[in-house]
mmCIF file of C-alpha atoms in Angstrom:
data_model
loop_
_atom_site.group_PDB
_atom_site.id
_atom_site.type_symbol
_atom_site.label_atom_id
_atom_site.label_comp_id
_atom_site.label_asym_id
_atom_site.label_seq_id
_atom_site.Cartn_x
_atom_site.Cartn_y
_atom_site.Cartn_z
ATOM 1 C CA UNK A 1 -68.900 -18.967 85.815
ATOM 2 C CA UNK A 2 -69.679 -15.241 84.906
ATOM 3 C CA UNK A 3 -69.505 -15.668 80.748
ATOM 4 C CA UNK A 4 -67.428 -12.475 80.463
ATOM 5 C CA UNK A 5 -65.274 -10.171 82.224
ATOM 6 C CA UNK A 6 -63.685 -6.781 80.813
ATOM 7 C CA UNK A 7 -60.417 -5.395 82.140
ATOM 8 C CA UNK A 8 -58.894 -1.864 82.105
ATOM 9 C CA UNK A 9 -54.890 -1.981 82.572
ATOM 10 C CA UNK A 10 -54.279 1.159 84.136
ATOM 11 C CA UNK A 11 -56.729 3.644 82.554
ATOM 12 C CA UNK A 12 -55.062 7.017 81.377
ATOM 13 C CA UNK A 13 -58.329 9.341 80.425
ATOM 14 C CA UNK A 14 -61.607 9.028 83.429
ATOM 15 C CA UNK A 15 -64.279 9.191 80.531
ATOM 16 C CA UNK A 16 -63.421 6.163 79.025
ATOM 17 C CA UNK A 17 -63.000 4.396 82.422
ATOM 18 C CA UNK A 18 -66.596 6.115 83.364
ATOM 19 C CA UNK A 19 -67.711 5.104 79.681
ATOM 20 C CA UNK A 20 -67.056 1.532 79.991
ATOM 21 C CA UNK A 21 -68.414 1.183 83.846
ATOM 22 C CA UNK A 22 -71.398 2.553 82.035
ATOM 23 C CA UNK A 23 -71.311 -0.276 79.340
ATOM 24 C CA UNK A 24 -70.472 -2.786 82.023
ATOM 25 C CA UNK A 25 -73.622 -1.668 83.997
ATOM 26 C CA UNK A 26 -75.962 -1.890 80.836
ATOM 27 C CA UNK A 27 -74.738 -5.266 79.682
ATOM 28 C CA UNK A 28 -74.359 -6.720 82.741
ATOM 29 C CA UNK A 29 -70.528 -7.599 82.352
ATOM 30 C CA UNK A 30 -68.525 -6.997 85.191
ATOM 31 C CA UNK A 31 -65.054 -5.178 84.943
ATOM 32 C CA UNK A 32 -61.256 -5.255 86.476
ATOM 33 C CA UNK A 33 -59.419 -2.043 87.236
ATOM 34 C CA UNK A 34 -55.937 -2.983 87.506
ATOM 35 C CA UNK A 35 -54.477 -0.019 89.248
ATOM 36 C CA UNK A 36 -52.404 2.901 89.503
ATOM 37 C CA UNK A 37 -54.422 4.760 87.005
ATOM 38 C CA UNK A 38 -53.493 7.802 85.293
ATOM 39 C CA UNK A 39 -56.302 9.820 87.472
ATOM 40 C CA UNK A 40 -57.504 9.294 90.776
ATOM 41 C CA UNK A 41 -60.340 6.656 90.704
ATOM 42 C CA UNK A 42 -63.643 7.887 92.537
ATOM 43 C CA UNK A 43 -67.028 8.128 91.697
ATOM 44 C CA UNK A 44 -67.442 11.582 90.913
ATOM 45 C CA UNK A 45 -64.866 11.648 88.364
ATOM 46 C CA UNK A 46 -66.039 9.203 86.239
ATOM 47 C CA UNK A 47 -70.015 9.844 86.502
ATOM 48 C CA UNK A 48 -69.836 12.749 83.778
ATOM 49 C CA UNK A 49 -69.297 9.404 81.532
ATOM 50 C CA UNK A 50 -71.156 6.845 83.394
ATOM 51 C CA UNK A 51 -74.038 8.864 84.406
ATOM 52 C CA UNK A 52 -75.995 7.268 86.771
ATOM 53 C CA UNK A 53 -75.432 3.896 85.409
ATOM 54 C CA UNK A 54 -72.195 3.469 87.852
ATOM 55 C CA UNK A 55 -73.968 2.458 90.570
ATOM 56 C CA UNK A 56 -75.285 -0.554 88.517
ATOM 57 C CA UNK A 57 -71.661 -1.687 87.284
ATOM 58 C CA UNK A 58 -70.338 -4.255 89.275
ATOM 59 C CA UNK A 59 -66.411 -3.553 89.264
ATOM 60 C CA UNK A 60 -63.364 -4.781 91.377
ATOM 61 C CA UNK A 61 -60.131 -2.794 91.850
ATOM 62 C CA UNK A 62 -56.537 -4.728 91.864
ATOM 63 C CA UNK A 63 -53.542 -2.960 93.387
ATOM 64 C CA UNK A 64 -50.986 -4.138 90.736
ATOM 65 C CA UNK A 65 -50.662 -6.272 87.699
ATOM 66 C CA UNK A 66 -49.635 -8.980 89.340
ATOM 67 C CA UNK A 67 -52.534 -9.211 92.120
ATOM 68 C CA UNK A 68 -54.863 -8.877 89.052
ATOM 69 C CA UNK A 69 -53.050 -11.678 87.331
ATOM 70 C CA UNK A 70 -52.774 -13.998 90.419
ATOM 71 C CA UNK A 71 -57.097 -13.840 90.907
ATOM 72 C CA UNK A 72 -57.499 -14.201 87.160
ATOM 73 C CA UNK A 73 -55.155 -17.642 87.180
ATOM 74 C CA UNK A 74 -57.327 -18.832 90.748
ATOM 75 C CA UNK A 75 -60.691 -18.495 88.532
ATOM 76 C CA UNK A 76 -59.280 -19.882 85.800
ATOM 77 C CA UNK A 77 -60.015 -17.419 83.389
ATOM 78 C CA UNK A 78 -58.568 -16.909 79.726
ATOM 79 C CA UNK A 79 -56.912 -13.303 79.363
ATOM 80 C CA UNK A 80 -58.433 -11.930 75.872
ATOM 81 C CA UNK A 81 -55.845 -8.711 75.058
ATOM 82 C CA UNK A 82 -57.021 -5.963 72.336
ATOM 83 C CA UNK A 83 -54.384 -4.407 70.549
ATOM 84 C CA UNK A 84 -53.061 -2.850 67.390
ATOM 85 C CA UNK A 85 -50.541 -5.487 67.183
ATOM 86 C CA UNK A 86 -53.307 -8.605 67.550
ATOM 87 C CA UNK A 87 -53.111 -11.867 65.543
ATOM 88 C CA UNK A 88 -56.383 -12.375 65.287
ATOM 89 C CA UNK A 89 -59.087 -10.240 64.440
ATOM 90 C CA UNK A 90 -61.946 -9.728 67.141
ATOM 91 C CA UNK A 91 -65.115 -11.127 64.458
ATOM 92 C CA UNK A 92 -63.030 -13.938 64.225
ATOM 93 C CA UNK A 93 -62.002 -15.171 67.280
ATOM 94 C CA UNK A 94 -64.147 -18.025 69.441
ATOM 95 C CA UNK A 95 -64.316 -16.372 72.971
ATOM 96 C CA UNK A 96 -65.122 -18.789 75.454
ATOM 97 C CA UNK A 97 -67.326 -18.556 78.854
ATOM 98 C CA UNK A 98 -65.116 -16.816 81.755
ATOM 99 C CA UNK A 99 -63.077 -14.803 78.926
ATOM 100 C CA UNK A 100 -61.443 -11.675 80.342
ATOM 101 C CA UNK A 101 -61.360 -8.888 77.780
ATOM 102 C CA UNK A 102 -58.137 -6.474 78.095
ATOM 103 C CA UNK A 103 -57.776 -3.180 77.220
ATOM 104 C CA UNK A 104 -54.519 -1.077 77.753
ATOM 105 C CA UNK A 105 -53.825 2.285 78.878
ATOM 106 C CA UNK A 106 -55.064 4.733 76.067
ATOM 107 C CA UNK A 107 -51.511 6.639 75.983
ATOM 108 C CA UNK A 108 -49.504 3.067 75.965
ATOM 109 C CA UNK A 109 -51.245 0.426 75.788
ATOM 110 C CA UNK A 110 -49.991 -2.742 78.160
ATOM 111 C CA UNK A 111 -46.380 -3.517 78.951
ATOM 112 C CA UNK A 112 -44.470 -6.872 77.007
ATOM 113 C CA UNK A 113 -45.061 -8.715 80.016
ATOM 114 C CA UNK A 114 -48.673 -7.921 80.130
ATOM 115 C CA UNK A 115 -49.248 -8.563 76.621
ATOM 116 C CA UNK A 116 -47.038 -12.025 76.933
ATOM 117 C CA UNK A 117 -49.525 -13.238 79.606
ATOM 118 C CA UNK A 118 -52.439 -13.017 77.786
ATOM 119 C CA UNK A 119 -53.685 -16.006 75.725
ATOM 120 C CA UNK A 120 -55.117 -14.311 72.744
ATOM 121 C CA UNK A 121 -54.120 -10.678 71.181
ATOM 122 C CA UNK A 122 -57.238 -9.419 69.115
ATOM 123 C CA UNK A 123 -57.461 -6.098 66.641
ATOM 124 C CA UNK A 124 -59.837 -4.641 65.569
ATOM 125 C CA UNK A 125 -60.179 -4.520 61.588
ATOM 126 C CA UNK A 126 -59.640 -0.972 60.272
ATOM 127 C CA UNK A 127 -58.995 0.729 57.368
ATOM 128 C CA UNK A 128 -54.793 0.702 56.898
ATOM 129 C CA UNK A 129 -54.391 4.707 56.947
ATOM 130 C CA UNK A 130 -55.807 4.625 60.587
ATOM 131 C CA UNK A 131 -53.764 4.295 63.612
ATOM 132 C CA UNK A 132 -56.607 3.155 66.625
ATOM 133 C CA UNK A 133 -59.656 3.375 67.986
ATOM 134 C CA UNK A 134 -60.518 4.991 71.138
ATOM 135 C CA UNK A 135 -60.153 2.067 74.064
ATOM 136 C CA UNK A 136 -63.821 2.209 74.659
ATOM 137 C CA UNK A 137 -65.199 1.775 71.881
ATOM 138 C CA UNK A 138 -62.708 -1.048 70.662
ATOM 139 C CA UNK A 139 -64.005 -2.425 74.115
ATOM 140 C CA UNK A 140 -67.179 -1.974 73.420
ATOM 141 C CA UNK A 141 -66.825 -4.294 69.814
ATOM 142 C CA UNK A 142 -65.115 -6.543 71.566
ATOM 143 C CA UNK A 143 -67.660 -7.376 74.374
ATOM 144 C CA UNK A 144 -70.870 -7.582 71.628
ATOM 145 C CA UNK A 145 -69.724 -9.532 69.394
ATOM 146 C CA UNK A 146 -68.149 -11.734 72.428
ATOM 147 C CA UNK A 147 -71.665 -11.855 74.278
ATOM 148 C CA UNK A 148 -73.508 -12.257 70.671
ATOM 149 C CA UNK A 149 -71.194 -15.524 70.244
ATOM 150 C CA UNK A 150 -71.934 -16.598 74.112
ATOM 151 C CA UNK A 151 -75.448 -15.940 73.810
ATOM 152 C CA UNK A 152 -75.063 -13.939 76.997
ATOM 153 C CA UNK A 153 -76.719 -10.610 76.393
ATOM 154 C CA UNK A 154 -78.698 -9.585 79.338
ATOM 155 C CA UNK A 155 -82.610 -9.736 79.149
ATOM 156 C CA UNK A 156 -84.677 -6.680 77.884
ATOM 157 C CA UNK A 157 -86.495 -5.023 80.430
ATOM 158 C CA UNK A 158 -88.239 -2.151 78.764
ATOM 159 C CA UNK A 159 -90.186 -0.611 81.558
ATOM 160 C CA UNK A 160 -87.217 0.247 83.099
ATOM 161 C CA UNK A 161 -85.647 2.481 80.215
ATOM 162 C CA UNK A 162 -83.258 2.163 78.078
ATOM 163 C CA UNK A 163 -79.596 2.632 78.370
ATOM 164 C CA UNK A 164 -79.005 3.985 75.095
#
């Protein structure tokens, strides 16, 4: 089983969407666009973000929730939500091989439903004043410190670049 998977629920803003296709092409984690989204979904408007690196990610695109949900059950793979309103904090959470990491839409987050389904609800530990970080970067915590725990960062292969 692929040790980690990251889902978008209906991205809002294309630069984060092209932002994490980018971070799912450098650390070789492969991604869920649960559709509609908030902008129409094509290459060249997320490149600005994901640079070249696009064609590297290796994402699928659902129709709905619930065709997402219904392939996610069939693989047998635990939903992983991040919110503002998680139990658990991200460092201290066991994620597990075949986790699916959720992000919401950046202007409302997932529906009850959506965040009912999910196994585990994870935030993010910030300072109290502060309301949220932007969805890819919480994404992007959530996914190293989830591949640091599996073990399952990709190989270094230095004389082909870097992606940073």
């Amino acid at each position: 089983m692929v040790p980690l998977r990251l889902a978008l629920y209906q991205p809002d803003i294309p630069q984060n969407a092209g932002a994490l296709l980018r971070l799912s092409a450098c650390l070789d984690v492969g991604v869920d666009i649960i559709e509609p989204c908030g902008f129409v979904l094509d290459e060249r408007k997320v490149r600005r973000a994901g640079m070249d690196y696009i064609q590297h990610s290796s994402y699928v695109r659902h129709p709905s929730w619930p065709s997402f949900r219904e392939r996610l059950a069939a693989e047998g793979r635990r939903l992983i939500l991040l919110t503002t309103r998680g139990e658990h904090r991200h460092d201290r959470f066991s994620f597990r091989p075949g986790d699916t990491i959720m992000v919401g839409r950046e202007s409302a987050g997932v529906p009850s439903e959506v965040a009912g389904a999910a196994q585990a609800r994870l935030r993010i530990a910030m300072r109290p004043e502060a309301r949220s970080l932007n969805v890819a970067m919480a994404a992007a915590m959530a996914v190293g410190e989830a591949l640091r725990q599996l073990g399952a960062f990709p190989e270094e292969r230095p004389e082909e670049g870097s992606c940073a």
